[in-house]
């Protein structure tokens, strides 16, 4: 059992990487953090959102109305997906990883092409 400490405000979401080696968490402190699942130590802090981060699973979304894709290697946001007009609550990749779908308090769902940040469809 490990206690993963480091966020400075409420932790909103946490999940394991697909291979189980890392944990990703997000917080109202505007950060996404990566942790070693083996020893519970923080490995990276990813910054870029300008408001609370509401969900993260190697993709993050937040109250700044955006979805961000991250390079864990570079610790930088590689793409910012915009289009929602209110807080984004959840985002996930398609099974083949080519698209992202997100949902928001604006009552909308948006589907993006992952590498172009182009909106495929919205509702």
CSV table of N, CA, C and O in Angstrom, one decimal:
chain,number,residue,atom,x,y,z
A,1,UNK,N,0.8,-1.2,0.0
A,1,UNK,CA,0.0,0.0,0.0
A,1,UNK,C,0.9,1.2,0.0
A,1,UNK,O,1.8,1.3,0.8
A,2,UNK,N,0.5,2.2,-0.9
A,2,UNK,CA,1.3,3.5,-1.0
A,2,UNK,C,0.3,4.6,-0.9
A,2,UNK,O,-0.8,4.6,-1.4
A,3,UNK,N,0.7,5.7,-0.3
A,3,UNK,CA,0.0,7.0,-0.3
A,3,UNK,C,0.7,7.8,-1.3
A,3,UNK,O,1.9,8.1,-1.2
A,4,UNK,N,0.0,8.3,-2.3
A,4,UNK,CA,0.6,9.1,-3.4
A,4,UNK,C,0.3,10.6,-3.1
A,4,UNK,O,-0.9,11.0,-3.2
A,5,UNK,N,1.3,11.3,-2.6
A,5,UNK,CA,1.1,12.6,-2.1
A,5,UNK,C,1.8,13.6,-3.0
A,5,UNK,O,2.9,13.3,-3.5
A,6,UNK,N,1.2,14.7,-3.3
A,6,UNK,CA,1.8,15.7,-4.1
A,6,UNK,C,0.9,16.8,-4.7
A,6,UNK,O,1.3,17.9,-4.8
A,7,UNK,N,-0.4,16.4,-4.9
A,7,UNK,CA,-1.3,17.4,-5.4
A,7,UNK,C,-1.6,18.4,-4.2
A,7,UNK,O,-1.5,18.0,-3.1
A,8,UNK,N,-1.9,19.6,-4.6
A,8,UNK,CA,-2.1,20.7,-3.6
A,8,UNK,C,-3.5,21.0,-3.3
A,8,UNK,O,-3.9,21.8,-2.5
A,9,UNK,N,-4.4,20.4,-4.2
A,9,UNK,CA,-5.9,20.6,-4.0
A,9,UNK,C,-6.5,19.2,-4.2
A,9,UNK,O,-5.9,18.2,-4.5
A,10,UNK,N,-7.8,19.2,-4.2
A,10,UNK,CA,-8.6,18.0,-4.4
A,10,UNK,C,-8.2,17.2,-5.6
A,10,UNK,O,-8.1,17.7,-6.7
A,11,UNK,N,-8.0,15.9,-5.4
A,11,UNK,CA,-7.7,14.9,-6.5
A,11,UNK,C,-9.0,14.5,-7.0
A,11,UNK,O,-9.9,14.0,-6.3
A,12,UNK,N,-9.2,14.6,-8.3
A,12,UNK,CA,-10.5,14.3,-8.9
A,12,UNK,C,-10.6,13.0,-9.6
A,12,UNK,O,-11.6,12.3,-9.6
A,13,UNK,N,-9.5,12.5,-10.2
A,13,UNK,CA,-9.5,11.3,-10.9
A,13,UNK,C,-8.1,10.6,-10.9
A,13,UNK,O,-7.1,11.3,-10.7
A,14,UNK,N,-8.1,9.3,-10.9
A,14,UNK,CA,-6.9,8.5,-11.0
A,14,UNK,C,-7.1,7.2,-11.8
A,14,UNK,O,-8.2,6.6,-11.7
A,15,UNK,N,-6.1,6.8,-12.5
A,15,UNK,CA,-6.3,5.5,-13.2
A,15,UNK,C,-4.9,4.9,-13.5
A,15,UNK,O,-3.9,5.6,-13.5
A,16,UNK,N,-4.8,3.6,-13.8
A,16,UNK,CA,-3.6,2.9,-14.1
A,16,UNK,C,-3.3,3.0,-15.6
A,16,UNK,O,-4.3,3.1,-16.4
A,17,UNK,N,-2.0,3.0,-16.0
A,17,UNK,CA,-1.7,2.9,-17.4
A,17,UNK,C,-2.1,1.5,-17.9
A,17,UNK,O,-2.3,0.6,-17.1
A,18,UNK,N,-2.2,1.4,-19.2
A,18,UNK,CA,-2.6,0.1,-19.7
A,18,UNK,C,-1.7,-1.1,-19.3
A,18,UNK,O,-2.2,-2.2,-19.1
A,19,UNK,N,-0.4,-0.9,-19.1
A,19,UNK,CA,0.5,-1.9,-18.7
A,19,UNK,C,0.6,-2.0,-17.1
A,19,UNK,O,1.3,-2.9,-16.6
A,20,UNK,N,-0.1,-1.2,-16.4
A,20,UNK,CA,-0.1,-1.2,-14.9
A,20,UNK,C,1.2,-0.7,-14.2
A,20,UNK,O,1.3,-0.7,-13.0
A,21,UNK,N,2.1,-0.1,-15.0
A,21,UNK,CA,3.3,0.4,-14.4
A,21,UNK,C,3.2,1.8,-13.8
A,21,UNK,O,4.1,2.2,-13.0
A,22,UNK,N,2.2,2.5,-14.3
A,22,UNK,CA,2.1,3.9,-13.8
A,22,UNK,C,0.7,4.2,-13.4
A,22,UNK,O,-0.3,3.5,-13.8
A,23,UNK,N,0.5,5.2,-12.6
A,23,UNK,CA,-0.8,5.8,-12.2
A,23,UNK,C,-0.8,7.2,-12.7
A,23,UNK,O,0.2,7.9,-12.6
A,24,UNK,N,-1.9,7.6,-13.2
A,24,UNK,CA,-2.1,9.0,-13.6
A,24,UNK,C,-3.2,9.6,-12.7
A,24,UNK,O,-4.2,8.9,-12.4
A,25,UNK,N,-3.0,10.8,-12.2
A,25,UNK,CA,-4.0,11.5,-11.4
A,25,UNK,C,-4.2,12.9,-11.9
A,25,UNK,O,-3.3,13.5,-12.5
A,26,UNK,N,-5.3,13.5,-11.5
A,26,UNK,CA,-5.5,14.9,-11.9
A,26,UNK,C,-6.3,15.6,-10.7
A,26,UNK,O,-6.9,14.9,-9.9
A,27,UNK,N,-6.2,16.9,-10.7
A,27,UNK,CA,-6.6,17.6,-9.5
A,27,UNK,C,-7.1,19.0,-9.9
A,27,UNK,O,-6.9,19.6,-11.0
A,28,UNK,N,-7.8,19.6,-8.9
A,28,UNK,CA,-8.2,21.0,-9.1
A,28,UNK,C,-7.1,21.9,-8.9
A,28,UNK,O,-7.2,23.1,-9.1
A,29,UNK,N,-5.8,21.4,-8.7
A,29,UNK,CA,-4.7,22.3,-8.6
A,29,UNK,C,-4.1,22.5,-10.1
A,29,UNK,O,-3.0,23.1,-10.2
A,30,UNK,N,-4.9,22.1,-11.1
A,30,UNK,CA,-4.6,22.4,-12.5
A,30,UNK,C,-3.5,21.5,-13.1
A,30,UNK,O,-2.9,21.8,-14.1
A,31,UNK,N,-3.1,20.4,-12.4
A,31,UNK,CA,-2.0,19.5,-12.8
A,31,UNK,C,-2.5,18.1,-13.0
A,31,UNK,O,-3.5,17.7,-12.5
A,32,UNK,N,-1.7,17.4,-13.9
A,32,UNK,CA,-1.8,16.0,-14.0
A,32,UNK,C,-0.5,15.4,-13.5
A,32,UNK,O,0.6,16.0,-13.8
A,33,UNK,N,-0.6,14.4,-12.7
A,33,UNK,CA,0.7,13.8,-12.2
A,33,UNK,C,0.8,12.3,-12.5
A,33,UNK,O,-0.2,11.6,-12.6
A,34,UNK,N,2.0,11.9,-12.8
A,34,UNK,CA,2.3,10.5,-13.1
A,34,UNK,C,3.1,9.9,-11.9
A,34,UNK,O,4.0,10.6,-11.3
A,35,UNK,N,2.8,8.7,-11.6
A,35,UNK,CA,3.4,8.0,-10.4
A,35,UNK,C,3.8,6.6,-10.8
A,35,UNK,O,3.2,6.0,-11.7
A,36,UNK,N,4.8,6.2,-10.1
A,36,UNK,CA,5.3,4.8,-10.3
A,36,UNK,C,4.3,3.9,-9.5
A,36,UNK,O,4.1,4.1,-8.3
A,37,UNK,N,3.7,2.9,-10.2
A,37,UNK,CA,2.8,2.0,-9.5
A,37,UNK,C,3.6,1.1,-8.5
A,37,UNK,O,3.0,0.6,-7.6
A,38,UNK,N,4.8,0.9,-8.8
A,38,UNK,CA,5.7,0.0,-8.0
A,38,UNK,C,5.9,0.5,-6.7
A,38,UNK,O,5.8,-0.2,-5.7
A,39,UNK,N,6.3,1.8,-6.6
A,39,UNK,CA,6.7,2.4,-5.3
A,39,UNK,C,5.9,3.6,-4.9
A,39,UNK,O,6.2,4.1,-3.8
A,40,UNK,N,5.0,4.1,-5.7
A,40,UNK,CA,4.2,5.2,-5.3
A,40,UNK,C,4.8,6.6,-5.5
A,40,UNK,O,4.3,7.6,-5.1
A,41,UNK,N,6.0,6.6,-6.0
A,41,UNK,CA,6.7,7.9,-6.1
A,41,UNK,C,6.3,8.7,-7.4
A,41,UNK,O,6.1,8.1,-8.4
A,42,UNK,N,6.2,10.0,-7.2
A,42,UNK,CA,5.8,10.9,-8.3
A,42,UNK,C,7.0,10.8,-9.3
A,42,UNK,O,8.2,10.9,-9.0
A,43,UNK,N,6.6,10.7,-10.6
A,43,UNK,CA,7.6,10.7,-11.7
A,43,UNK,C,7.6,12.0,-12.5
A,43,UNK,O,8.6,12.4,-13.0
A,44,UNK,N,6.4,12.5,-12.7
A,44,UNK,CA,6.2,13.7,-13.6
A,44,UNK,C,5.0,14.5,-13.1
A,44,UNK,O,4.0,14.0,-12.7
A,45,UNK,N,5.1,15.8,-13.3
A,45,UNK,CA,4.0,16.7,-13.2
A,45,UNK,C,3.7,17.4,-14.5
A,45,UNK,O,4.7,18.0,-15.0
A,46,UNK,N,2.5,17.3,-15.0
A,46,UNK,CA,2.2,17.9,-16.3
A,46,UNK,C,1.3,19.1,-16.1
A,46,UNK,O,0.3,19.0,-15.4
A,47,UNK,N,1.8,20.2,-16.6
A,47,UNK,CA,1.0,21.5,-16.4
A,47,UNK,C,0.6,22.0,-17.8
A,47,UNK,O,1.3,21.8,-18.7
A,48,UNK,N,-0.5,22.7,-17.8
A,48,UNK,CA,-1.0,23.3,-19.0
A,48,UNK,C,-2.4,23.7,-19.0
A,48,UNK,O,-2.8,24.7,-19.6
A,49,UNK,N,-3.2,23.0,-18.2
A,49,UNK,CA,-4.6,23.4,-18.0
A,49,UNK,C,-4.6,24.7,-17.2
A,49,UNK,O,-3.8,25.0,-16.4
A,50,UNK,N,-5.6,25.6,-17.5
A,50,UNK,CA,-5.7,26.8,-16.8
A,50,UNK,C,-6.8,26.8,-15.7
A,50,UNK,O,-7.1,27.9,-15.1
A,51,UNK,N,-7.4,25.7,-15.5
A,51,UNK,CA,-8.4,25.5,-14.4
A,51,UNK,C,-8.4,24.0,-14.0
A,51,UNK,O,-7.5,23.3,-14.5
A,52,UNK,N,-9.3,23.6,-13.1
A,52,UNK,CA,-9.3,22.2,-12.6
A,52,UNK,C,-9.2,21.2,-13.8
A,52,UNK,O,-9.8,21.4,-14.8
A,53,UNK,N,-8.5,20.1,-13.5
A,53,UNK,CA,-8.4,19.0,-14.4
A,53,UNK,C,-9.4,18.0,-13.9
A,53,UNK,O,-9.3,17.5,-12.8
A,54,UNK,N,-10.4,17.6,-14.7
A,54,UNK,CA,-11.5,16.8,-14.3
A,54,UNK,C,-11.4,15.3,-14.5
A,54,UNK,O,-12.0,14.5,-13.8
A,55,UNK,N,-10.5,15.0,-15.5
A,55,UNK,CA,-10.3,13.6,-15.8
A,55,UNK,C,-9.0,13.4,-16.5
A,55,UNK,O,-8.6,14.3,-17.2
A,56,UNK,N,-8.3,12.3,-16.2
A,56,UNK,CA,-7.0,12.0,-16.8
A,56,UNK,C,-6.9,10.5,-16.9
A,56,UNK,O,-7.1,9.8,-16.0
A,57,UNK,N,-6.5,10.1,-18.1
A,57,UNK,CA,-6.2,8.7,-18.3
A,57,UNK,C,-5.2,8.6,-19.5
A,57,UNK,O,-5.5,8.1,-20.6
A,58,UNK,N,-4.1,9.3,-19.4
A,58,UNK,CA,-3.1,9.6,-20.4
A,58,UNK,C,-3.7,10.4,-21.5
A,58,UNK,O,-3.2,10.5,-22.6
A,59,UNK,N,-4.8,11.1,-21.1
A,59,UNK,CA,-5.5,12.2,-21.9
A,59,UNK,C,-6.2,12.9,-20.7
A,59,UNK,O,-6.6,12.3,-19.7
A,60,UNK,N,-6.2,14.2,-20.8
A,60,UNK,CA,-6.9,15.0,-19.7
A,60,UNK,C,-7.9,16.0,-20.3
A,60,UNK,O,-7.8,16.4,-21.4
A,61,UNK,N,-8.8,16.4,-19.4
A,61,UNK,CA,-9.8,17.3,-19.8
A,61,UNK,C,-10.1,18.2,-18.5
A,61,UNK,O,-9.9,17.7,-17.4
A,62,UNK,N,-10.6,19.4,-18.8
A,62,UNK,CA,-10.8,20.2,-17.6
A,62,UNK,C,-11.8,21.3,-17.7
A,62,UNK,O,-12.5,21.5,-18.7
A,63,UNK,N,-11.9,22.1,-16.6
A,63,UNK,CA,-12.8,23.2,-16.5
A,63,UNK,C,-12.4,24.4,-17.4
A,63,UNK,O,-13.1,25.4,-17.4
A,64,UNK,N,-11.2,24.3,-18.1
A,64,UNK,CA,-10.8,25.3,-19.0
A,64,UNK,C,-11.4,25.0,-20.4
A,64,UNK,O,-11.0,25.6,-21.4
A,65,UNK,N,-12.4,24.1,-20.5
A,65,UNK,CA,-13.1,23.7,-21.7
A,65,UNK,C,-12.3,23.0,-22.7
A,65,UNK,O,-12.7,23.0,-23.9
A,66,UNK,N,-11.2,22.4,-22.4
A,66,UNK,CA,-10.3,21.8,-23.3
A,66,UNK,C,-10.0,20.3,-23.0
A,66,UNK,O,-10.2,19.9,-21.8
A,67,UNK,N,-9.5,19.6,-24.0
A,67,UNK,CA,-9.0,18.2,-23.8
A,67,UNK,C,-7.5,18.4,-24.2
A,67,UNK,O,-7.2,19.0,-25.2
A,68,UNK,N,-6.6,17.7,-23.5
A,68,UNK,CA,-5.2,17.8,-23.9
A,68,UNK,C,-4.6,16.4,-24.0
A,68,UNK,O,-4.9,15.5,-23.2
A,69,UNK,N,-3.8,16.2,-25.0
A,69,UNK,CA,-3.1,15.0,-25.3
A,69,UNK,C,-1.6,15.3,-24.8
A,69,UNK,O,-1.1,16.4,-25.0
A,70,UNK,N,-1.0,14.3,-24.2
A,70,UNK,CA,0.3,14.5,-23.6
A,70,UNK,C,1.4,13.6,-24.1
A,70,UNK,O,1.1,12.4,-24.4
A,71,UNK,N,2.6,14.1,-24.2
A,71,UNK,CA,3.8,13.2,-24.4
A,71,UNK,C,4.4,13.0,-23.0
A,71,UNK,O,4.9,13.9,-22.4
A,72,UNK,N,4.3,11.8,-22.5
A,72,UNK,CA,4.8,11.5,-21.2
A,72,UNK,C,6.4,11.6,-21.3
A,72,UNK,O,7.0,12.1,-20.3
A,73,UNK,N,7.0,11.2,-22.4
A,73,UNK,CA,8.4,11.4,-22.5
A,73,UNK,C,8.9,12.8,-22.4
A,73,UNK,O,9.8,13.1,-21.7
A,74,UNK,N,8.2,13.7,-23.1
A,74,UNK,CA,8.6,15.1,-23.1
A,74,UNK,C,7.9,16.0,-22.0
A,74,UNK,O,8.3,17.1,-21.7
A,75,UNK,N,6.9,15.4,-21.3
A,75,UNK,CA,6.1,16.0,-20.3
A,75,UNK,C,5.5,17.3,-20.8
A,75,UNK,O,5.4,18.3,-20.1
A,76,UNK,N,5.0,17.3,-22.0
A,76,UNK,CA,4.4,18.5,-22.6
A,76,UNK,C,3.1,18.1,-23.3
A,76,UNK,O,2.9,16.9,-23.7
A,77,UNK,N,2.2,19.0,-23.3
A,77,UNK,CA,0.9,18.8,-24.0
A,77,UNK,C,1.3,18.9,-25.5
A,77,UNK,O,1.9,19.8,-26.0
A,78,UNK,N,0.8,17.8,-26.3
A,78,UNK,CA,1.1,17.8,-27.7
A,78,UNK,C,0.0,18.3,-28.5
A,78,UNK,O,0.2,18.8,-29.6
A,79,UNK,N,-1.2,18.2,-28.0
A,79,UNK,CA,-2.4,18.8,-28.7
A,79,UNK,C,-3.4,19.3,-27.7
A,79,UNK,O,-3.6,18.7,-26.7
A,80,UNK,N,-4.0,20.4,-28.0
A,80,UNK,CA,-5.1,20.9,-27.3
A,80,UNK,C,-6.4,20.8,-28.1
A,80,UNK,O,-6.4,21.4,-29.2
A,81,UNK,N,-7.4,20.1,-27.7
A,81,UNK,CA,-8.6,19.9,-28.5
A,81,UNK,C,-9.6,20.9,-27.9
A,81,UNK,O,-10.0,20.8,-26.7
A,82,UNK,N,-10.1,21.8,-28.7
A,82,UNK,CA,-11.0,22.9,-28.3
A,82,UNK,C,-12.3,22.7,-29.1
A,82,UNK,O,-12.4,22.2,-30.1
A,83,UNK,N,-13.4,23.4,-28.5
A,83,UNK,CA,-14.6,23.4,-29.1
A,83,UNK,C,-15.8,23.4,-28.1
A,83,UNK,O,-16.9,23.9,-28.4
A,84,UNK,N,-15.6,22.8,-27.0
A,84,UNK,CA,-16.6,22.9,-25.9
A,84,UNK,C,-16.7,24.3,-25.4
A,84,UNK,O,-15.7,25.0,-25.4
A,85,UNK,N,-17.9,24.6,-24.9
A,85,UNK,CA,-18.1,26.0,-24.4
A,85,UNK,C,-18.3,25.9,-22.9
A,85,UNK,O,-18.6,27.0,-22.3
A,86,UNK,N,-18.1,24.8,-22.3
A,86,UNK,CA,-18.2,24.7,-20.8
A,86,UNK,C,-17.2,23.6,-20.4
A,86,UNK,O,-16.6,22.9,-21.2
A,87,UNK,N,-17.1,23.4,-19.1
A,87,UNK,CA,-16.2,22.4,-18.5
A,87,UNK,C,-16.3,21.0,-19.2
A,87,UNK,O,-17.4,20.5,-19.4
A,88,UNK,N,-15.2,20.4,-19.5
A,88,UNK,CA,-15.1,19.1,-20.1
A,88,UNK,C,-15.0,18.1,-19.0
A,88,UNK,O,-14.0,18.2,-18.2
A,89,UNK,N,-15.9,17.1,-18.9
A,89,UNK,CA,-15.9,16.2,-17.8
A,89,UNK,C,-15.2,14.8,-18.0
A,89,UNK,O,-14.7,14.2,-17.1
A,90,UNK,N,-15.1,14.4,-19.2
A,90,UNK,CA,-14.5,13.1,-19.5
A,90,UNK,C,-14.0,13.1,-21.0
A,90,UNK,O,-14.7,13.7,-21.8
A,91,UNK,N,-13.0,12.3,-21.2
A,91,UNK,CA,-12.5,12.1,-22.6
A,91,UNK,C,-11.8,10.8,-22.7
A,91,UNK,O,-11.2,10.3,-21.7
A,92,UNK,N,-11.9,10.2,-23.8
A,92,UNK,CA,-11.3,8.9,-24.0
A,92,UNK,C,-10.9,8.6,-25.5
A,92,UNK,O,-11.5,9.3,-26.4
A,93,UNK,N,-10.0,7.7,-25.7
A,93,UNK,CA,-9.5,7.4,-27.0
A,93,UNK,C,-10.4,6.3,-27.6
A,93,UNK,O,-11.0,5.4,-26.9
A,94,UNK,N,-10.5,6.3,-28.9
A,94,UNK,CA,-11.2,5.1,-29.6
A,94,UNK,C,-10.3,3.9,-29.4
A,94,UNK,O,-9.1,4.0,-29.1
A,95,UNK,N,-10.9,2.7,-29.6
A,95,UNK,CA,-10.0,1.5,-29.5
A,95,UNK,C,-8.8,1.5,-30.3
A,95,UNK,O,-7.7,1.0,-29.9
A,96,UNK,N,-8.8,2.1,-31.5
A,96,UNK,CA,-7.6,2.1,-32.3
A,96,UNK,C,-6.7,3.3,-32.1
A,96,UNK,O,-5.6,3.5,-32.7
A,97,UNK,N,-7.1,4.2,-31.2
A,97,UNK,CA,-6.3,5.4,-30.8
A,97,UNK,C,-6.4,6.5,-31.8
A,97,UNK,O,-5.7,7.5,-31.6
A,98,UNK,N,-7.2,6.4,-32.8
A,98,UNK,CA,-7.1,7.5,-33.9
A,98,UNK,C,-8.1,8.6,-33.6
A,98,UNK,O,-7.9,9.7,-34.2
A,99,UNK,N,-9.0,8.4,-32.6
A,99,UNK,CA,-10.0,9.5,-32.3
A,99,UNK,C,-10.1,9.6,-30.8
A,99,UNK,O,-9.8,8.8,-30.1
A,100,UNK,N,-10.7,10.8,-30.5
A,100,UNK,CA,-11.0,11.1,-29.1
A,100,UNK,C,-12.4,11.5,-29.0
A,100,UNK,O,-12.9,12.3,-29.9
A,101,UNK,N,-13.1,11.1,-28.0
A,101,UNK,CA,-14.5,11.6,-27.7
A,101,UNK,C,-14.5,12.2,-26.4
A,101,UNK,O,-13.8,11.8,-25.5
A,102,UNK,N,-15.2,13.3,-26.3
A,102,UNK,CA,-15.3,14.1,-25.0
A,102,UNK,C,-16.7,14.5,-24.7
A,102,UNK,O,-17.5,14.6,-25.6
A,103,UNK,N,-17.0,14.7,-23.4
A,103,UNK,CA,-18.3,15.2,-23.0
A,103,UNK,C,-18.2,16.3,-22.1
A,103,UNK,O,-17.2,16.4,-21.4
A,104,UNK,N,-19.2,17.2,-22.1
A,104,UNK,CA,-19.0,18.5,-21.4
A,104,UNK,C,-20.3,18.9,-20.7
A,104,UNK,O,-21.4,18.5,-21.0
A,105,UNK,N,-20.2,19.9,-19.8
A,105,UNK,CA,-21.3,20.5,-19.2
A,105,UNK,C,-22.1,21.4,-20.2
A,105,UNK,O,-23.2,21.8,-19.8
A,106,UNK,N,-21.6,21.6,-21.4
A,106,UNK,CA,-22.3,22.3,-22.4
A,106,UNK,C,-23.4,21.4,-23.0
A,106,UNK,O,-24.0,21.8,-24.0
A,107,UNK,N,-23.6,20.2,-22.5
A,107,UNK,CA,-24.5,19.2,-22.9
A,107,UNK,C,-24.0,18.5,-24.2
A,107,UNK,O,-24.8,17.8,-24.9
A,108,UNK,N,-22.8,18.8,-24.6
A,108,UNK,CA,-22.3,18.3,-25.9
A,108,UNK,C,-21.4,17.1,-25.8
A,108,UNK,O,-20.7,16.9,-24.8
A,109,UNK,N,-21.3,16.3,-26.9
A,109,UNK,CA,-20.3,15.3,-27.1
A,109,UNK,C,-19.5,15.8,-28.3
A,109,UNK,O,-20.2,16.2,-29.3
A,110,UNK,N,-18.2,15.7,-28.3
A,110,UNK,CA,-17.4,16.0,-29.4
A,110,UNK,C,-16.5,14.8,-29.8
A,110,UNK,O,-16.0,14.2,-28.9
A,111,UNK,N,-16.3,14.6,-31.0
A,111,UNK,CA,-15.4,13.5,-31.5
A,111,UNK,C,-14.4,14.2,-32.4
A,111,UNK,O,-14.7,15.0,-33.3
A,112,UNK,N,-13.1,14.0,-32.0
A,112,UNK,CA,-12.0,14.6,-32.7
A,112,UNK,C,-11.1,13.5,-33.3
A,112,UNK,O,-11.0,12.4,-32.8
A,113,UNK,N,-10.4,13.9,-34.4
A,113,UNK,CA,-9.3,13.1,-35.0
A,113,UNK,C,-8.1,13.4,-34.1
A,113,UNK,O,-7.8,14.6,-33.9
A,114,UNK,N,-7.5,12.4,-33.6
A,114,UNK,CA,-6.4,12.5,-32.6
A,114,UNK,C,-5.3,13.4,-33.0
A,114,UNK,O,-4.8,14.3,-32.3
A,115,UNK,N,-4.8,13.2,-34.2
A,115,UNK,CA,-3.6,13.9,-34.6
A,115,UNK,C,-3.8,15.2,-35.3
A,115,UNK,O,-2.8,16.0,-35.4
A,116,UNK,N,-5.0,15.5,-35.7
A,116,UNK,CA,-5.2,16.8,-36.3
A,116,UNK,C,-6.0,17.8,-35.5
A,116,UNK,O,-6.1,18.9,-35.8
A,117,UNK,N,-6.6,17.3,-34.4
A,117,UNK,CA,-7.4,18.1,-33.5
A,117,UNK,C,-8.6,18.6,-34.2
A,117,UNK,O,-9.2,19.7,-33.9
A,118,UNK,N,-9.0,17.9,-35.3
A,118,UNK,CA,-10.2,18.3,-36.1
A,118,UNK,C,-11.4,17.7,-35.5
A,118,UNK,O,-11.5,16.5,-35.2
A,119,UNK,N,-12.5,18.5,-35.4
A,119,UNK,CA,-13.7,18.0,-34.9
A,119,UNK,C,-14.3,17.1,-36.0
A,119,UNK,O,-14.5,17.5,-37.1
A,120,UNK,N,-14.7,15.8,-35.7
A,120,UNK,CA,-15.3,14.9,-36.6
A,120,UNK,C,-16.8,15.1,-36.5
A,120,UNK,O,-17.5,15.2,-37.5
A,121,UNK,N,-17.3,15.2,-35.3
A,121,UNK,CA,-18.8,15.4,-35.2
A,121,UNK,C,-19.0,16.0,-33.8
A,121,UNK,O,-18.2,15.9,-32.9
A,122,UNK,N,-20.1,16.7,-33.6
A,122,UNK,CA,-20.5,17.2,-32.3
A,122,UNK,C,-22.0,17.1,-32.2
A,122,UNK,O,-22.7,17.1,-33.1
A,123,UNK,N,-22.4,17.0,-30.9
A,123,UNK,CA,-23.8,16.9,-30.6
A,123,UNK,C,-24.0,17.8,-29.4
A,123,UNK,O,-23.3,17.7,-28.4
